[in-house]
Coordinates of N, CA and C in Angstrom, one line a residue:
X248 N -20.9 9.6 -35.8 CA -19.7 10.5 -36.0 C -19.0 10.1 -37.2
X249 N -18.6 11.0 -38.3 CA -17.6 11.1 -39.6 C -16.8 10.6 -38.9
X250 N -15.7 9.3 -39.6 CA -14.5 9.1 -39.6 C -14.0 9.0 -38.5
X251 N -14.8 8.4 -37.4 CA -14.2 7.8 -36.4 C -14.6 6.4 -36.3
X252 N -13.9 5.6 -36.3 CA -13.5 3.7 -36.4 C -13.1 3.6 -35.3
X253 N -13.9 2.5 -35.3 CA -13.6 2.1 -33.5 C -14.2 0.6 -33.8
X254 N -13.9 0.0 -32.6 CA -14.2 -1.2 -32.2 C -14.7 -1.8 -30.7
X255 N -15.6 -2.4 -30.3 CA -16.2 -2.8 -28.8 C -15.4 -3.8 -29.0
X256 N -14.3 -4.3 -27.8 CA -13.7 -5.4 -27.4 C -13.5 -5.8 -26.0
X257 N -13.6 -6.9 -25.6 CA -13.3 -7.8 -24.7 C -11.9 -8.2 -24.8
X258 N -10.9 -8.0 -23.3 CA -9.8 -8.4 -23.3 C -9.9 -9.0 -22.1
X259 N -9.1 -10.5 -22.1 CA -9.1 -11.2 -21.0 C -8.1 -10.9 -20.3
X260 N -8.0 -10.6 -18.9 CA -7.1 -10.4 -18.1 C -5.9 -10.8 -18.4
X261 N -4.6 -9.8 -18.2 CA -3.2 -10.5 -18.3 C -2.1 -10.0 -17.7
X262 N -0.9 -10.1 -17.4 CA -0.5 -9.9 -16.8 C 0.8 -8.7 -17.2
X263 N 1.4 -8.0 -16.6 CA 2.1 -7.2 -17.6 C 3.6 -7.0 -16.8
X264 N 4.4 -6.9 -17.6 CA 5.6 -6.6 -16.6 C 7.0 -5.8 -17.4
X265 N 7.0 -4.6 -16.6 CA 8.1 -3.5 -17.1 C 8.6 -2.4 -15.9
X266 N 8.6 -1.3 -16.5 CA 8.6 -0.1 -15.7 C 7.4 0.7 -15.4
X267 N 7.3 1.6 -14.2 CA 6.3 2.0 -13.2 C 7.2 3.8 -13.3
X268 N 6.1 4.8 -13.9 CA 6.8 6.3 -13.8 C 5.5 6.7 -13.4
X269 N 5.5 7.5 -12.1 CA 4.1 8.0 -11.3 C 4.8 9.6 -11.4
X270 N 4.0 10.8 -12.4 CA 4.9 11.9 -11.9 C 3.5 13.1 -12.7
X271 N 4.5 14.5 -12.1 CA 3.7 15.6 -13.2 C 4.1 15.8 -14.3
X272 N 3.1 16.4 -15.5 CA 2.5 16.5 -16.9 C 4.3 17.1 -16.7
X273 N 4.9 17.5 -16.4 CA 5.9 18.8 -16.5 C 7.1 17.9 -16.5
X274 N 6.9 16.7 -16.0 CA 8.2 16.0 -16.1 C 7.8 14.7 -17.4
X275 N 7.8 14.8 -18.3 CA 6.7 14.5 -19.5 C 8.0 13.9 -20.0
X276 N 9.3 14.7 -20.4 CA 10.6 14.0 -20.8 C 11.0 13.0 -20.4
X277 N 10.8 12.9 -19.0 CA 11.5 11.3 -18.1 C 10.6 10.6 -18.6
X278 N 9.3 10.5 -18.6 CA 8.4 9.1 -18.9 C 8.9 8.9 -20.7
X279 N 9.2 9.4 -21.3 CA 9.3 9.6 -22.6 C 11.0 8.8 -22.7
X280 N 12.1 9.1 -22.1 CA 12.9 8.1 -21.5 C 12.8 6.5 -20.8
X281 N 12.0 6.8 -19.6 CA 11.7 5.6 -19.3 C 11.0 4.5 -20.5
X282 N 9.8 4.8 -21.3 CA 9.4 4.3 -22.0 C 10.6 3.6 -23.1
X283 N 11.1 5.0 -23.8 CA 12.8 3.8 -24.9 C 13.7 3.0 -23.9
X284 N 13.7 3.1 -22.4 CA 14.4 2.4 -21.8 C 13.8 1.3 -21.6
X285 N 12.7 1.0 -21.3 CA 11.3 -0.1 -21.3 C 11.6 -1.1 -23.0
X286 N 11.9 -0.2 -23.5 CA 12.1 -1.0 -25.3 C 13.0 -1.4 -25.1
X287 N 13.8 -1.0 -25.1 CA 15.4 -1.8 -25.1 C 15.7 -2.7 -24.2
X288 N 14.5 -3.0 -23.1 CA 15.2 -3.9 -22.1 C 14.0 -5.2 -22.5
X289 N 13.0 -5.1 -23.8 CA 12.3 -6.4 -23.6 C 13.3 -7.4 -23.7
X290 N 14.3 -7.8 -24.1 CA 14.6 -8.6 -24.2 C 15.9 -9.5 -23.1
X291 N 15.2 -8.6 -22.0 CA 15.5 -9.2 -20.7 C 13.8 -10.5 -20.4
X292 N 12.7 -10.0 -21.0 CA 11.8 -10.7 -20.5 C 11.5 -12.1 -21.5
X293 N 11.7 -13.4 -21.0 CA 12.1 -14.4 -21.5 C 10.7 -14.8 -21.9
X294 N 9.6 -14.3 -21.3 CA 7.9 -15.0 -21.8 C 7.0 -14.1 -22.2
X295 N 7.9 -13.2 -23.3 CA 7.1 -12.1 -23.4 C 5.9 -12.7 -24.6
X296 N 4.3 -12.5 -24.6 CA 3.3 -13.1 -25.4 C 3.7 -12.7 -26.8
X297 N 4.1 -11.0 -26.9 CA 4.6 -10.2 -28.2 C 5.6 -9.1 -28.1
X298 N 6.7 -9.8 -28.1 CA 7.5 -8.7 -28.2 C 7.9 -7.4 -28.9
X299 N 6.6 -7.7 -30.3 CA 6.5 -6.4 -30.7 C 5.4 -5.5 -30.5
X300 N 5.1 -5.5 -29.5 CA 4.2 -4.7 -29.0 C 4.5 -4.5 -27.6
X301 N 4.7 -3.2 -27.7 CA 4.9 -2.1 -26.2 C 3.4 -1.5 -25.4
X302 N 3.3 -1.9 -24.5 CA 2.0 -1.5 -23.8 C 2.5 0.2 -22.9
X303 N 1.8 1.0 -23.2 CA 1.6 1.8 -22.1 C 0.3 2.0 -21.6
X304 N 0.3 1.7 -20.3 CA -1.1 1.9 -19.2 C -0.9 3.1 -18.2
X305 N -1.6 3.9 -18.8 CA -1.9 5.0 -18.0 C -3.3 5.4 -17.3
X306 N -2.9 5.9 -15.6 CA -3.6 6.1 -14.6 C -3.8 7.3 -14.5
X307 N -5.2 8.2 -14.3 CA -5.0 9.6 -14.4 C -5.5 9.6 -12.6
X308 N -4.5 9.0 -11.3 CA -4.5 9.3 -10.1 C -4.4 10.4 -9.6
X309 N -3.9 11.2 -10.1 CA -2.7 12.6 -9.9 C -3.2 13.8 -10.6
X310 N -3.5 14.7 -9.6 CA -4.1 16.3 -10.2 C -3.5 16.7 -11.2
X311 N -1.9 16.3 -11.0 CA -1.0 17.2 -12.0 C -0.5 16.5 -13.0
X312 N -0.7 15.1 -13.0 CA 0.1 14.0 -13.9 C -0.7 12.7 -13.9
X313 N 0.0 11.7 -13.8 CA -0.5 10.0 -14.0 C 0.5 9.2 -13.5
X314 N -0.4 7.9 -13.7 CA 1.1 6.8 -12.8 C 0.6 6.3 -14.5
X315 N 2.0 5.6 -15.0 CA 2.3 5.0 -16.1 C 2.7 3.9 -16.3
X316 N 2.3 3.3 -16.8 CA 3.6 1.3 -16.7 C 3.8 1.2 -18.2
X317 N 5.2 1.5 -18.6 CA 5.5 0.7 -19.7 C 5.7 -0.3 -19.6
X318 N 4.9 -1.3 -20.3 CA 5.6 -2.5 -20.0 C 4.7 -3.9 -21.4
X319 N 5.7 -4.9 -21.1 CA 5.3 -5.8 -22.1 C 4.2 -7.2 -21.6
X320 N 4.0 -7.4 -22.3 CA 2.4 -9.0 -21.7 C 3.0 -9.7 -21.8
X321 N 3.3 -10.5 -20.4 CA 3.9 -11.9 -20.4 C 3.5 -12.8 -19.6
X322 N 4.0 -14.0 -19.6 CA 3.3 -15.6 -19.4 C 3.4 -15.2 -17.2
X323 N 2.8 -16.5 -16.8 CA 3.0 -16.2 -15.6 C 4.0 -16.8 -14.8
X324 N 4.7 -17.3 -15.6 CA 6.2 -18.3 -15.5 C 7.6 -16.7 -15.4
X325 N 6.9 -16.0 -16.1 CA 7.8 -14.4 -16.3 C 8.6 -14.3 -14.8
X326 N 9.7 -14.1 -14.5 CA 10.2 -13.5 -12.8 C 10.5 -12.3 -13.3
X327 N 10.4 -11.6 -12.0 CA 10.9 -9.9 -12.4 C 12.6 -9.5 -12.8
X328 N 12.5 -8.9 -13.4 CA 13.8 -8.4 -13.9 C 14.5 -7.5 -13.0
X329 N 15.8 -7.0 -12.5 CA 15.6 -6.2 -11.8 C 15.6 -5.3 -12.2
X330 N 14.5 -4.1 -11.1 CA 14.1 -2.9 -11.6 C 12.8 -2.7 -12.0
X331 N 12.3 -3.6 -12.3 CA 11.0 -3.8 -13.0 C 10.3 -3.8 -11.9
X332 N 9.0 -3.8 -12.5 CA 7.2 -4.3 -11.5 C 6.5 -5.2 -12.4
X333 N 5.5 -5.6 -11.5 CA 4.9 -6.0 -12.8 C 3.0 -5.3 -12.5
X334 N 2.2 -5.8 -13.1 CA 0.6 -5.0 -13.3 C -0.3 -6.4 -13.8
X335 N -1.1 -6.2 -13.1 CA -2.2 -7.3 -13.4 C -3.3 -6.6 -13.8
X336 N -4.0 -6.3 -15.2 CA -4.7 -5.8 -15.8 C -6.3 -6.9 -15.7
X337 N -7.0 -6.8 -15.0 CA -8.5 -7.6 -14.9 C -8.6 -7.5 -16.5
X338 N -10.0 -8.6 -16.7 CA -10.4 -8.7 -18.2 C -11.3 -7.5 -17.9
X339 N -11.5 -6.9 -19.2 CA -12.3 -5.3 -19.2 C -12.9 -5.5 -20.9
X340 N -13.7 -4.7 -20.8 CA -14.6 -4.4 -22.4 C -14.0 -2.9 -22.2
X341 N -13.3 -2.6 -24.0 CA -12.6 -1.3 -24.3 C -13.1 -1.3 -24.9
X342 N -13.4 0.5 -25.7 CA -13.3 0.9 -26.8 C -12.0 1.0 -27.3
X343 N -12.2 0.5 -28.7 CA -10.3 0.4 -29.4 C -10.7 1.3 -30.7
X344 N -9.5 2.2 -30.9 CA -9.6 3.1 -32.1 C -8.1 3.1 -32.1
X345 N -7.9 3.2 -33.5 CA -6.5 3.4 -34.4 C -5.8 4.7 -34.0
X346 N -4.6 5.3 -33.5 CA -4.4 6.4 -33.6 C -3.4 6.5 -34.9
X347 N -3.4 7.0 -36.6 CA -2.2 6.9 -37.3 C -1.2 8.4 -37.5
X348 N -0.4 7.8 -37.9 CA 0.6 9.0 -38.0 C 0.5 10.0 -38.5
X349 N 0.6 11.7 -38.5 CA 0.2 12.7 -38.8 C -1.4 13.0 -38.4
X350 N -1.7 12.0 -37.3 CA -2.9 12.7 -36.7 C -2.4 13.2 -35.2
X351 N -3.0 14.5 -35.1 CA -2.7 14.9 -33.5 C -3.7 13.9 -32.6
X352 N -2.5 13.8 -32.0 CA -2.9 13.0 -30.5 C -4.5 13.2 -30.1
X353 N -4.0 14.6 -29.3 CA -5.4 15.3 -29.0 C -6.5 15.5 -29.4
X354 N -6.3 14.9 -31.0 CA -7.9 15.4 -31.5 C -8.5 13.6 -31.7
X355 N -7.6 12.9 -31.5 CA -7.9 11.7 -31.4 C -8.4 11.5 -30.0
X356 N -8.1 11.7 -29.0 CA -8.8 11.7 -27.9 C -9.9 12.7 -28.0
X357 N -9.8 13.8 -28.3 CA -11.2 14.5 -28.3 C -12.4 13.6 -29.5
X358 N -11.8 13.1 -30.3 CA -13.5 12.0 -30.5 C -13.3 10.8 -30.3
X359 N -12.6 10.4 -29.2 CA -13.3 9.4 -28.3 C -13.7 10.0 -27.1
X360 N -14.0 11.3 -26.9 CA -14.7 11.7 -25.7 C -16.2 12.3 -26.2
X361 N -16.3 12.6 -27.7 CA -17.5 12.4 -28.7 C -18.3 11.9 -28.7
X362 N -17.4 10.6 -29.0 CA -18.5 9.3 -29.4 C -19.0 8.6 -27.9
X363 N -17.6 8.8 -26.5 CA -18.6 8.4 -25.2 C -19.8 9.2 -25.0
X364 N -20.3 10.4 -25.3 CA -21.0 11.3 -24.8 C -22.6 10.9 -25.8
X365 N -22.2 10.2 -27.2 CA -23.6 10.5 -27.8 C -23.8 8.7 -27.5
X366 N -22.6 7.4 -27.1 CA -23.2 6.2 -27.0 C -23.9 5.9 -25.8
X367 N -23.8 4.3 -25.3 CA -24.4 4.2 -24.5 C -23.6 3.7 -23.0
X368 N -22.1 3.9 -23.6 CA -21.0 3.8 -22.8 C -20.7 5.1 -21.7
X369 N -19.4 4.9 -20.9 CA -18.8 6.0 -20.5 C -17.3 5.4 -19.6
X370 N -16.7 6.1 -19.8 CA -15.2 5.6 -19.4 C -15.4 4.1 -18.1
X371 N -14.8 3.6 -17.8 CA -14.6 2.5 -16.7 C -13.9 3.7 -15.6
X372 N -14.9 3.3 -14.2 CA -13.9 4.0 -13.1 C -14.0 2.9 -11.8
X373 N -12.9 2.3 -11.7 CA -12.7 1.6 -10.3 C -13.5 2.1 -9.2
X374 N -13.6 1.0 -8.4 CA -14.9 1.4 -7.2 C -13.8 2.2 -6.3
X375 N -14.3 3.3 -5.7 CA -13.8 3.9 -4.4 C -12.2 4.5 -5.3
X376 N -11.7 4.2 -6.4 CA -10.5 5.5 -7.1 C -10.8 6.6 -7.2
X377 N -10.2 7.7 -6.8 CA -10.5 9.2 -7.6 C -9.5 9.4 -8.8
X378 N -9.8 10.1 -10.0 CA -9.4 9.8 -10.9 C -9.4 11.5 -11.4
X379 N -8.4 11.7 -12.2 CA -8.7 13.7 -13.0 C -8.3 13.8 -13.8
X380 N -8.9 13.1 -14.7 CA -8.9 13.5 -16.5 C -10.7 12.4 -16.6
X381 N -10.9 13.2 -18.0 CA -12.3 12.7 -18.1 C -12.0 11.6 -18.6
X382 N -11.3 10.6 -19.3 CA -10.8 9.2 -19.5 C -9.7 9.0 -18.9
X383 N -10.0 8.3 -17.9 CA -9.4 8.4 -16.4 C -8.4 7.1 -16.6
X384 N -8.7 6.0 -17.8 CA -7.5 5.2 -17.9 C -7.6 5.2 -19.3
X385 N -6.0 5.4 -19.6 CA -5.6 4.7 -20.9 C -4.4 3.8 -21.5
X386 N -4.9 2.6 -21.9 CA -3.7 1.9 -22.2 C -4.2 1.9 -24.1
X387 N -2.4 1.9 -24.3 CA -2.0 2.1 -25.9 C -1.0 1.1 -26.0
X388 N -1.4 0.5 -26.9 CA -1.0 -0.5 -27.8 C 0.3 -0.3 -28.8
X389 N 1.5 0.3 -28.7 CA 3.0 0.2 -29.6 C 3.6 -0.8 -30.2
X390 N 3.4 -0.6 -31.8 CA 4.2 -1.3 -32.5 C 5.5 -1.2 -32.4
X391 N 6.2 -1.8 -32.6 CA 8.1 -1.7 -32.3 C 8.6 -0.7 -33.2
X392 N 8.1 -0.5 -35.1 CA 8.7 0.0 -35.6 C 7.7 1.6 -35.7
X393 N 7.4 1.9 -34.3 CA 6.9 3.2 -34.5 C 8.3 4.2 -34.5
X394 N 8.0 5.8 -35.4 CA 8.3 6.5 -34.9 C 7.6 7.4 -34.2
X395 N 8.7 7.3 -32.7 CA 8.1 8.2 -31.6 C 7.8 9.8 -31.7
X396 N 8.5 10.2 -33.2 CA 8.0 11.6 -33.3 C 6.8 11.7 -34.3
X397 N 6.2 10.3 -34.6 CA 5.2 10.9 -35.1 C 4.4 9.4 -35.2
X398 N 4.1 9.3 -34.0 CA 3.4 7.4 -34.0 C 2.0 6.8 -34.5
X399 N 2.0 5.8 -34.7 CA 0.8 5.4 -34.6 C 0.9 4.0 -33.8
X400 N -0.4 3.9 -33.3 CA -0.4 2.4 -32.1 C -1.8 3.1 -31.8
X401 N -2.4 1.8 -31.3 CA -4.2 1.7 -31.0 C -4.1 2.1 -29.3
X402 N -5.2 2.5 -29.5 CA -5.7 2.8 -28.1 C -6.9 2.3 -27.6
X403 N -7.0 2.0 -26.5 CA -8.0 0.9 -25.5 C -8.5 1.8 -24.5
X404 N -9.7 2.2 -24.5 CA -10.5 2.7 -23.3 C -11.5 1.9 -22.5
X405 N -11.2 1.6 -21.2 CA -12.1 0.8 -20.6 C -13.4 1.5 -20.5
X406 N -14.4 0.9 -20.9 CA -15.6 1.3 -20.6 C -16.6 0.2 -20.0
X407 N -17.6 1.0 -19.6 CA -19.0 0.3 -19.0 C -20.0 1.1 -19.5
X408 N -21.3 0.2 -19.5 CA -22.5 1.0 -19.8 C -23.1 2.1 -19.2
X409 N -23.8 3.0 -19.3 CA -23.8 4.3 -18.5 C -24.7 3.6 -17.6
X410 N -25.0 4.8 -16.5 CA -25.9 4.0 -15.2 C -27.0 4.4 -15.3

């Protein structure tokens, strides 16, 4: 595939800890809140690994929407904040690809649904989850000095080999 950059990576399990927004595609504003409220509060989290980087992990559980965790990677010494949760992310092999600014979202996800289809991969799906989007999990990688109306930050697709 033209001009799609990617990378096979191994991440070792870690731990994550922020805010938890489980809702529908239609309430898209609130997560978009919660998330600047997630930034403004790292600095309640005293063991954060990088505080310039904002994790969002998204779950496609929900016909109509996702469960979401903004949240930041921290030590295991971290206590919760109040308000917060935290997410224990297993170690997983991702596909990682760049998303930069003035590219649409969506066509950056439409060729990593490309390149799953002609490799030898295909998204990661937990045993016994039902899942409704065809990359059923996605966590993205936020630099601090993104702008949110027009970002760039990497994206991580869990994959496995096809069966």
């Amino acid at each position: 595939m033209k001009n799609f950059r990617y990378e096979i990576v191994k991440i070792p399990a870690y731990r994550g800890v922020g805010l938890k927004w489980d809702g529908p595609y239609t309430e898209i504003t609130i997560l978009k809140e919660l998330i600047a409220n997630m930034s403004s509060r790292v600095h309640e989290l005293d063991h954060t690994i990088n505080p310039k980087v904002q994790l969002g992990l998204s779950y496609h559980l929900r016909p109509d929407g996702f469960v979401h965790y903004s949240v930041y990677e921290v030590g295991e010494e971290q206590e919760l904040p109040e308000g917060m949760m935290e997410i224990n992310v297993p170690e997983m092999t991702y596909l990682m690809t760049h998303h930069t600014r003035e590219q649409d979202i969506g066509q950056t996800y439409g060729k990593i649904l490309e390149w799953l289809k002609i490799s030898d991969y295909e998204p990661y799906i937990e045993p016994n989850v039902d899942y409704y989007d065809d990359l059923p999990i996605k966590h993205e990688r936020y630099p601090s000095d993104r702008d949110v109306n027009n970002p760039h930050f990497d994206i991580y697709i869990p994959i496995q080999r096809k069966k």
